[in-house]
Amino acid sequence: MGDDAGEPGGARRRGRRPAGEDARGAILEAARTELAARGYDATSLRGIARAAGVDPRLVHHYFPGGKEEVAAEALALPLRPADLLARLADGPPEELGLRLARTFLGIWDPPERRDVVRGLLLSAASPDGASLLRGFFGEAVLARVASLARAPEPALAASLAAAQLLGVALLRYVIGVEPLASTDAATLAERLAPALQRHLDGVDA
Amino acid sequence: MGDDAGEPGGARRRGRRPAGEDARGAILEAARTELAARGYDATSLRGIARAAGVDPRLVHHYFPGGKEEVAAEALALPLRPADLLARLADGPPEELGLRLARTFLGIWDPPERRDVVRGLLLSAASPDGASLLRGFFGEAVLARVASLARAPEPALAASLAAAQLLGVALLRYVIGVEPLASTDAATLAERLAPALQRHLDGVDA
């Protein structure tokens, strides 16, 4: 509130303002609160800065990718959304489904990330959490996957592919349905790839 | 506890025992409690009857499909699992994916069922809820779909198809991602069918 001094990098700080990693932590904490209260679309970097008691330029300094990057880290996502596109685009289009499956499993298979999946799932059950996921994933993930899809309706294609992966996450990490839970990631990626590719290519039955 | 009198159909009731629809409701209430506390595998019809204060034969009378049928109704599922197989099996194998998509969307698309989806989702986030879903869906749904799959690993194929549909439910009914949320069910079923069919047929990329 009315707190708009402070320098990116913390060159000139006042005592009551958090410094360095503290400021970064305060920004993430404020982002979690703002995102939970307002949803993704209505949350602004300026609002996050205000809630954290830091200059908006400091938010830009720590999170050059903007709101999307703050949200990804506030949600404890282990990949910067901006890196996702580069990773998916790097290879032949007919293997996009396989790259998508491998990237997804590579991100979420580490056991220590299961709490994140469970937390995201829980948050989806509340209207605010659903709004947050809708805004964030729509912009940060689905739009990027859609930009690579060759299907005539790329947004629908991307959401169908995302649905496939999200359902795998639920059954594999949260509910623990066999044999899906214990199939090794490499095999699973190969089993998933044709269905994902089919969505992304938009091939009719 | 020690309460093993009572007749199926309620022909001979004692005053303190619930009668008719009351007994049915008491059984469902007890089933919800038992399933939540023990999970699906460890819940028995005898235990449900005991908790409801009715004779086990009365449970069989109201739910001839046994534990699976009690659980389906306790979970507010709008289709008896035993009917699922008949519906899916009724048609050419190469259209199984389409029938599966249509059946799924037909069950869950009515707006009044969204709370059930949300509730199931929430329950999956707790270990007990996950155990319940794992046991119930594994037995009541996945095993039936697997019995119709032509893929070399039918159980894995069925769980991948189920993951696709579960993810659609999450994005369409709970999170509300567009355009998936507002695509009409008939179109969506057609878009889903090839991917589902691919899983169920086990065709390699």
Coordinates of C-alpha atoms in Angstrom, one line a residue:
Chain A
M1 CA 0.0 0.0 0.0
G2 CA 1.6 3.2 -1.1
D3 CA 4.9 1.3 -1.0
D4 CA 6.5 1.9 -4.4
A5 CA 10.1 2.6 -3.5
G6 CA 12.8 -0.1 -3.6
E7 CA 15.2 -1.1 -6.4
P8 CA 15.2 -4.3 -8.5
G9 CA 18.1 -6.3 -7.1
G10 CA 17.6 -4.7 -3.8
A11 CA 20.4 -2.0 -4.2
R12 CA 18.5 0.5 -2.1
R13 CA 16.4 -1.0 0.6
R14 CA 14.6 0.2 3.6
G15 CA 14.7 -1.9 6.7
R16 CA 11.1 -3.1 6.8
R17 CA 11.1 -4.2 3.2
P18 CA 12.2 -7.8 2.6
A19 CA 15.6 -8.2 0.9
G20 CA 17.0 -10.7 -1.6
E21 CA 15.7 -14.2 -1.2
D22 CA 13.3 -12.9 1.5
A23 CA 11.8 -10.5 -1.0
R24 CA 11.5 -13.3 -3.5
G25 CA 9.8 -15.5 -0.9
A26 CA 7.5 -12.6 0.1
I27 CA 6.5 -12.2 -3.6
L28 CA 5.7 -15.9 -3.9
E29 CA 3.7 -15.9 -0.7
A30 CA 1.8 -12.8 -1.8
A31 CA 1.2 -14.4 -5.3
R32 CA -0.3 -17.5 -3.7
T33 CA -2.6 -15.4 -1.6
E34 CA -3.6 -13.2 -4.5
L35 CA -4.1 -16.1 -6.9
A36 CA -6.2 -18.0 -4.4
A37 CA -8.4 -14.9 -3.7
R38 CA -8.8 -13.5 -7.2
G39 CA -8.0 -16.3 -9.7
Y40 CA -5.4 -16.0 -12.4
D41 CA -7.0 -13.6 -14.7
A42 CA -7.8 -10.9 -12.1
T43 CA -4.4 -11.1 -10.4
S44 CA -1.8 -8.5 -11.5
L45 CA 1.9 -8.2 -10.9
R46 CA 1.2 -4.8 -9.4
G47 CA -1.3 -6.3 -7.0
I48 CA 1.2 -9.0 -6.0
A49 CA 3.9 -6.4 -5.5
R50 CA 1.6 -4.3 -3.3
A51 CA 0.6 -7.3 -1.2
A52 CA 4.3 -8.3 -0.8
G53 CA 5.3 -4.7 0.1
V54 CA 7.8 -4.5 -2.7
D55 CA 8.3 -2.4 -5.8
P56 CA 6.7 -3.9 -8.9
R57 CA 10.1 -3.7 -10.6
L58 CA 11.5 -6.1 -8.0
V59 CA 8.8 -8.7 -9.1
H60 CA 10.0 -8.3 -12.7
H61 CA 13.6 -8.6 -11.6
Y62 CA 13.0 -12.0 -9.9
F63 CA 10.4 -13.2 -12.4
P64 CA 11.2 -11.9 -15.8
G65 CA 8.6 -14.2 -17.3
G66 CA 5.9 -12.1 -15.6
K67 CA 2.7 -13.3 -14.0
E68 CA 2.9 -16.7 -15.7
E69 CA 6.3 -17.3 -14.2
V70 CA 5.3 -16.2 -10.7
A71 CA 2.2 -18.3 -10.8
A72 CA 4.1 -21.4 -12.0
E73 CA 6.5 -21.1 -9.1
A74 CA 3.8 -20.2 -6.6
L75 CA 2.0 -23.4 -7.7
A76 CA 5.3 -25.3 -7.2
L77 CA 5.4 -26.3 -10.9
P78 CA 8.8 -27.6 -11.7
L79 CA 9.0 -26.3 -15.3
R80 CA 8.8 -22.7 -16.4
P81 CA 5.9 -22.5 -18.9
A82 CA 8.0 -20.5 -21.3
D83 CA 10.5 -23.5 -21.5
L84 CA 7.7 -25.9 -22.3
L85 CA 7.1 -24.6 -25.9
A86 CA 10.8 -24.8 -26.7
R87 CA 11.0 -28.4 -25.5
L88 CA 7.9 -29.5 -27.3
A89 CA 8.8 -27.8 -30.6
D90 CA 12.3 -29.4 -30.7
G91 CA 11.7 -32.3 -33.0
P92 CA 9.6 -33.7 -35.9
P93 CA 5.9 -32.8 -35.7
E94 CA 4.9 -36.5 -36.0
E95 CA 6.6 -37.1 -32.7
L96 CA 5.0 -34.3 -30.8
G97 CA 2.7 -36.7 -29.0
L98 CA 5.7 -38.7 -27.8
R99 CA 7.6 -35.5 -26.7
L100 CA 4.5 -34.3 -24.9
A101 CA 4.1 -37.6 -23.0
R102 CA 7.8 -37.8 -22.1
T103 CA 7.9 -34.2 -21.0
F104 CA 4.8 -34.6 -18.8
L105 CA 6.0 -37.8 -17.2
G106 CA 9.5 -36.4 -16.7
I107 CA 8.0 -33.5 -14.8
W108 CA 5.6 -35.4 -12.6
D109 CA 7.0 -38.8 -12.1
P110 CA 9.5 -37.9 -9.3
P111 CA 7.8 -39.1 -6.1
E112 CA 8.4 -35.8 -4.3
R113 CA 6.1 -34.1 -6.8
R114 CA 3.0 -36.2 -5.9
D115 CA 2.0 -33.7 -3.2
V116 CA 1.9 -31.0 -5.8
V117 CA -0.4 -33.1 -8.0
R118 CA -2.6 -33.8 -5.1
G119 CA -2.7 -30.2 -4.1
L120 CA -3.6 -29.0 -7.6
L121 CA -6.3 -31.7 -7.7
L122 CA -7.7 -30.5 -4.4
S123 CA -7.6 -26.9 -5.5
A124 CA -9.6 -27.8 -8.6
A125 CA -12.5 -28.8 -6.5
S126 CA -13.1 -25.3 -5.2
P127 CA -14.5 -22.6 -7.5
D128 CA -11.5 -20.3 -6.9
G129 CA -9.0 -23.0 -7.5
A130 CA -10.8 -24.1 -10.6
S131 CA -10.7 -20.5 -11.8
L132 CA -7.0 -20.3 -11.1
L133 CA -6.2 -23.5 -13.0
R134 CA -8.5 -22.5 -15.8
G135 CA -6.7 -19.2 -16.3
F136 CA -3.2 -20.4 -15.7
F137 CA -3.3 -23.6 -17.6
G138 CA -5.3 -22.1 -20.5
E139 CA -2.7 -19.5 -21.0
A140 CA 0.5 -21.1 -19.9
V141 CA 0.1 -24.6 -21.2
L142 CA -2.9 -25.2 -23.5
A143 CA -2.2 -22.2 -25.7
R144 CA 1.4 -23.4 -26.2
V145 CA 0.4 -27.0 -27.0
A146 CA -2.3 -25.7 -29.4
S147 CA 0.2 -23.5 -31.2
L148 CA 2.0 -26.8 -32.2
A149 CA -1.1 -28.8 -33.1
R150 CA -1.9 -29.4 -36.7
A151 CA -5.5 -30.3 -36.0
P152 CA -8.2 -28.1 -37.6
E153 CA -9.4 -27.1 -34.1
P154 CA -6.1 -26.8 -32.3
A155 CA -7.5 -25.5 -29.0
L156 CA -9.9 -28.4 -28.7
A157 CA -7.1 -30.8 -29.8
A158 CA -4.8 -29.4 -27.1
S159 CA -7.4 -29.7 -24.4
L160 CA -8.1 -33.3 -25.3
A161 CA -4.4 -34.2 -25.2
A162 CA -4.2 -32.3 -21.8
A163 CA -7.2 -34.3 -20.6
Q164 CA -5.4 -37.5 -21.4
L165 CA -2.3 -36.5 -19.5
L166 CA -4.3 -35.1 -16.6
G167 CA -6.3 -38.3 -16.3
V168 CA -3.0 -40.3 -16.3
A169 CA -1.7 -38.1 -13.5
L170 CA -4.9 -38.7 -11.5
L171 CA -4.9 -42.5 -11.9
R172 CA -1.1 -42.9 -11.7
Y173 CA -0.1 -40.5 -9.0
V174 CA -3.2 -39.8 -6.9
I175 CA -5.6 -42.7 -7.1
G176 CA -2.8 -45.3 -7.8
V177 CA -4.7 -47.6 -10.3
E178 CA -2.7 -50.6 -11.5
P179 CA -1.1 -51.3 -13.9
L180 CA -1.0 -47.6 -14.7
A181 CA 0.7 -46.7 -11.4
S182 CA 3.7 -49.0 -11.8
T183 CA 4.3 -49.0 -15.6
D184 CA 7.7 -47.5 -16.3
A185 CA 7.6 -44.0 -17.7
A186 CA 9.3 -44.9 -21.0
T187 CA 6.8 -47.6 -21.8
L188 CA 3.9 -45.4 -20.7
A189 CA 5.1 -42.5 -22.9
E190 CA 5.1 -44.9 -25.9
R191 CA 1.6 -46.1 -25.1
L192 CA 0.3 -42.6 -24.7
A193 CA 2.0 -41.1 -27.8
P194 CA -0.4 -42.5 -30.5
A195 CA -3.5 -41.2 -28.8
L196 CA -1.9 -37.8 -28.1
Q197 CA -0.6 -37.6 -31.7
R198 CA -4.1 -38.4 -33.0
H199 CA -5.6 -35.5 -31.0
L200 CA -2.9 -33.1 -32.1
D201 CA -3.0 -34.2 -35.8
G202 CA -6.8 -34.2 -35.8
V203 CA -7.0 -37.4 -37.8
D204 CA -10.6 -38.5 -38.0
A205 CA -11.6 -42.1 -37.2
Chain B
M1 CA -24.0 -56.2 16.3
G2 CA -25.7 -59.4 17.1
D3 CA -28.5 -58.2 15.0
D4 CA -29.2 -60.9 12.5
A5 CA -33.0 -61.2 12.5
G6 CA -35.1 -59.5 9.9
E7 CA -36.5 -60.6 6.5
P8 CA -35.6 -59.5 3.0
G9 CA -38.5 -57.4 1.9
G10 CA -39.2 -56.5 5.4
A11 CA -41.9 -59.1 5.9
R12 CA -41.1 -59.4 9.6
R13 CA -39.7 -56.3 11.2
R14 CA -39.0 -55.2 14.7
G15 CA -39.9 -51.7 15.6
R16 CA -36.4 -50.4 16.0
R17 CA -35.2 -51.7 12.7
P18 CA -35.6 -49.3 9.7
A19 CA -38.3 -50.5 7.3
G20 CA -38.7 -50.3 3.5
E21 CA -37.1 -47.3 2.0
D22 CA -35.8 -46.3 5.4
A23 CA -33.9 -49.5 5.5
R24 CA -32.5 -48.9 2.0
G25 CA -31.5 -45.4 3.1
A26 CA -29.9 -46.7 6.3
I27 CA -27.9 -49.3 4.2
L28 CA -26.6 -46.6 1.9
E29 CA -25.7 -44.3 4.8
A30 CA -23.9 -47.2 6.5
A31 CA -22.2 -48.1 3.1
R32 CA -20.9 -44.5 2.8
T33 CA -19.5 -44.6 6.3
E34 CA -17.9 -48.0 5.9
L35 CA -16.5 -47.3 2.5
A36 CA -15.0 -44.0 3.7
A37 CA -13.5 -45.6 6.8
R38 CA -12.2 -48.9 5.3
G39 CA -11.9 -48.4 1.5
Y40 CA -13.6 -50.6 -1.0
D41 CA -11.6 -53.8 -0.7
A42 CA -12.0 -54.1 3.1
T43 CA -15.7 -53.2 3.1
S44 CA -18.1 -56.2 3.3
L45 CA -21.8 -56.5 2.8
R46 CA -22.0 -58.1 6.2
G47 CA -20.2 -55.1 7.8
I48 CA -22.5 -52.7 6.0
A49 CA -25.5 -54.6 7.2
R50 CA -24.2 -54.6 10.8
A51 CA -23.5 -50.9 10.7
A52 CA -27.0 -50.3 9.3
G53 CA -28.6 -52.6 11.9
V54 CA -30.3 -54.8 9.3
D55 CA -30.0 -58.4 8.2
P56 CA -27.4 -59.0 5.5
R57 CA -30.2 -60.6 3.4
L58 CA -32.0 -57.3 3.4
V59 CA -28.9 -55.7 1.8
H60 CA -29.0 -58.5 -0.9
H61 CA -32.6 -57.8 -1.4
Y62 CA -32.2 -54.1 -2.1
F63 CA -28.9 -54.5 -3.9
P64 CA -28.8 -57.8 -5.8
G65 CA -25.6 -56.7 -7.5
G66 CA -23.8 -56.9 -4.1
K67 CA -21.1 -54.6 -2.8
E68 CA -20.5 -53.1 -6.2
E69 CA -24.1 -52.0 -6.6
V70 CA -24.2 -50.6 -3.0
A71 CA -21.0 -48.7 -3.6
A72 CA -22.2 -47.3 -7.0
E73 CA -25.3 -46.0 -5.4
A74 CA -23.6 -44.8 -2.2
L75 CA -21.2 -42.8 -4.5
A76 CA -24.3 -41.4 -6.3
L77 CA -23.2 -43.0 -9.6
P78 CA -26.0 -42.8 -12.1
L79 CA -25.3 -46.2 -13.8
R80 CA -25.2 -49.6 -12.3
P81 CA -21.8 -51.0 -13.1
A82 CA -23.3 -54.3 -14.2
D83 CA -25.2 -52.4 -16.9
L84 CA -22.0 -50.8 -18.2
L85 CA -20.7 -53.9 -19.8
A86 CA -23.9 -54.7 -21.6
R87 CA -24.1 -51.2 -23.0
L88 CA -20.4 -51.2 -24.2
A89 CA -20.5 -54.7 -25.6
D90 CA -23.6 -53.9 -27.8
G91 CA -22.0 -53.1 -31.1
P92 CA -19.0 -53.6 -33.4
P93 CA -15.6 -53.8 -31.7
E94 CA -14.2 -51.1 -33.9
E95 CA -16.8 -48.6 -32.5
L96 CA -16.1 -49.5 -28.8
G97 CA -14.2 -46.2 -28.4
L98 CA -17.2 -44.2 -29.6
R99 CA -19.7 -46.2 -27.4
L100 CA -17.4 -45.6 -24.4
A101 CA -17.2 -41.9 -25.1
R102 CA -21.0 -41.6 -25.6
T103 CA -21.8 -43.6 -22.6
F104 CA -19.4 -41.6 -20.4
L105 CA -20.7 -38.2 -21.6
G106 CA -24.3 -39.4 -21.4
I107 CA -23.8 -40.3 -17.8
W108 CA -21.9 -37.2 -16.7
D109 CA -23.0 -34.3 -18.9
P110 CA -26.3 -33.6 -17.1
P111 CA -25.5 -30.4 -15.1
E112 CA -26.9 -31.8 -11.8
R113 CA -24.2 -34.5 -11.8
R114 CA -21.3 -32.0 -11.6
D115 CA -21.4 -32.0 -7.8
V116 CA -20.9 -35.8 -8.0
V117 CA -17.8 -35.3 -10.2
R118 CA -16.5 -32.6 -7.9
G119 CA -17.1 -34.8 -4.9
L120 CA -15.4 -37.8 -6.4
L121 CA -12.4 -35.6 -7.3
L122 CA -12.2 -34.2 -3.8
S123 CA -12.4 -37.7 -2.3
A124 CA -9.5 -38.8 -4.6
A125 CA -7.2 -36.3 -2.8
S126 CA -7.4 -38.1 0.5
P127 CA -5.8 -41.5 0.9
D128 CA -9.0 -43.2 2.0
G129 CA -10.9 -41.7 -0.9
A130 CA -8.2 -42.7 -3.3
S131 CA -8.3 -46.3 -1.9
L132 CA -12.1 -46.4 -2.4
L133 CA -11.9 -45.2 -5.9
R134 CA -9.0 -47.5 -6.7
G135 CA -10.9 -50.5 -5.4
F136 CA -14.2 -49.6 -6.8
F137 CA -13.3 -48.3 -10.2
G138 CA -10.7 -51.0 -10.7
E139 CA -13.3 -53.7 -10.2
A140 CA -16.5 -52.1 -11.4
V141 CA -15.3 -50.2 -14.4
L142 CA -11.8 -50.9 -15.5
A143 CA -12.1 -54.7 -15.4
R144 CA -15.2 -54.5 -17.6
V145 CA -13.7 -52.2 -20.1
A146 CA -10.5 -54.3 -20.2
S147 CA -12.6 -57.4 -20.9
L148 CA -13.7 -55.8 -24.2
A149 CA -10.3 -54.4 -25.2
R150 CA -8.3 -56.2 -28.0
A151 CA -5.0 -54.6 -26.9
P152 CA -2.2 -57.1 -25.9
E153 CA -2.3 -55.5 -22.4
P154 CA -6.0 -54.9 -21.9
A155 CA -5.7 -53.7 -18.3
L156 CA -3.3 -51.0 -19.2
A157 CA -5.3 -50.1 -22.3
A158 CA -8.5 -49.8 -20.2
S159 CA -6.7 -47.5 -17.7
L160 CA -5.4 -45.3 -20.5
A161 CA -8.9 -45.0 -22.0
A162 CA -10.3 -44.3 -18.5
A163 CA -7.6 -41.6 -17.9
Q164 CA -8.6 -39.9 -21.1
L165 CA -12.3 -39.8 -20.0
L166 CA -11.4 -38.8 -16.4
G167 CA -9.3 -35.9 -17.6
V168 CA -12.1 -34.8 -19.9
A169 CA -14.4 -34.8 -16.9
L170 CA -12.0 -32.7 -14.9
L171 CA -11.4 -30.1 -17.6
R172 CA -15.0 -30.1 -18.8
Y173 CA -17.1 -30.3 -15.6
V174 CA -14.8 -29.2 -12.8
I175 CA -12.2 -26.8 -14.1
G176 CA -14.2 -25.6 -17.1
V177 CA -11.5 -25.2 -19.7
E178 CA -12.7 -23.9 -23.1
P179 CA -13.4 -25.0 -25.7
L180 CA -13.7 -28.4 -24.0
A181 CA -16.4 -27.2 -21.6
S182 CA -18.9 -26.0 -24.2
T183 CA -18.3 -28.4 -27.1
D184 CA -21.5 -30.4 -27.6
A185 CA -21.4 -34.0 -26.4
A186 CA -22.0 -35.6 -29.8
T187 CA -19.0 -33.7 -31.3
L188 CA -16.9 -34.4 -28.3
A189 CA -17.6 -38.1 -28.4
E190 CA -16.5 -38.2 -32.0
R191 CA -13.3 -36.4 -31.2
L192 CA -12.6 -38.7 -28.3
A193 CA -13.4 -42.0 -30.1
P194 CA -10.2 -42.4 -32.2
A195 CA -7.9 -42.0 -29.2
L196 CA -10.0 -44.3 -27.1
Q197 CA -10.1 -46.8 -29.9
R198 CA -6.4 -46.7 -30.3
H199 CA -5.9 -47.5 -26.7
L200 CA -8.4 -50.3 -26.7
D201 CA -7.0 -51.8 -29.9
G202 CA -3.4 -51.4 -28.8
V203 CA -2.3 -50.3 -32.2
D204 CA 1.3 -49.1 -32.1
A205 CA 2.4 -45.7 -33.4

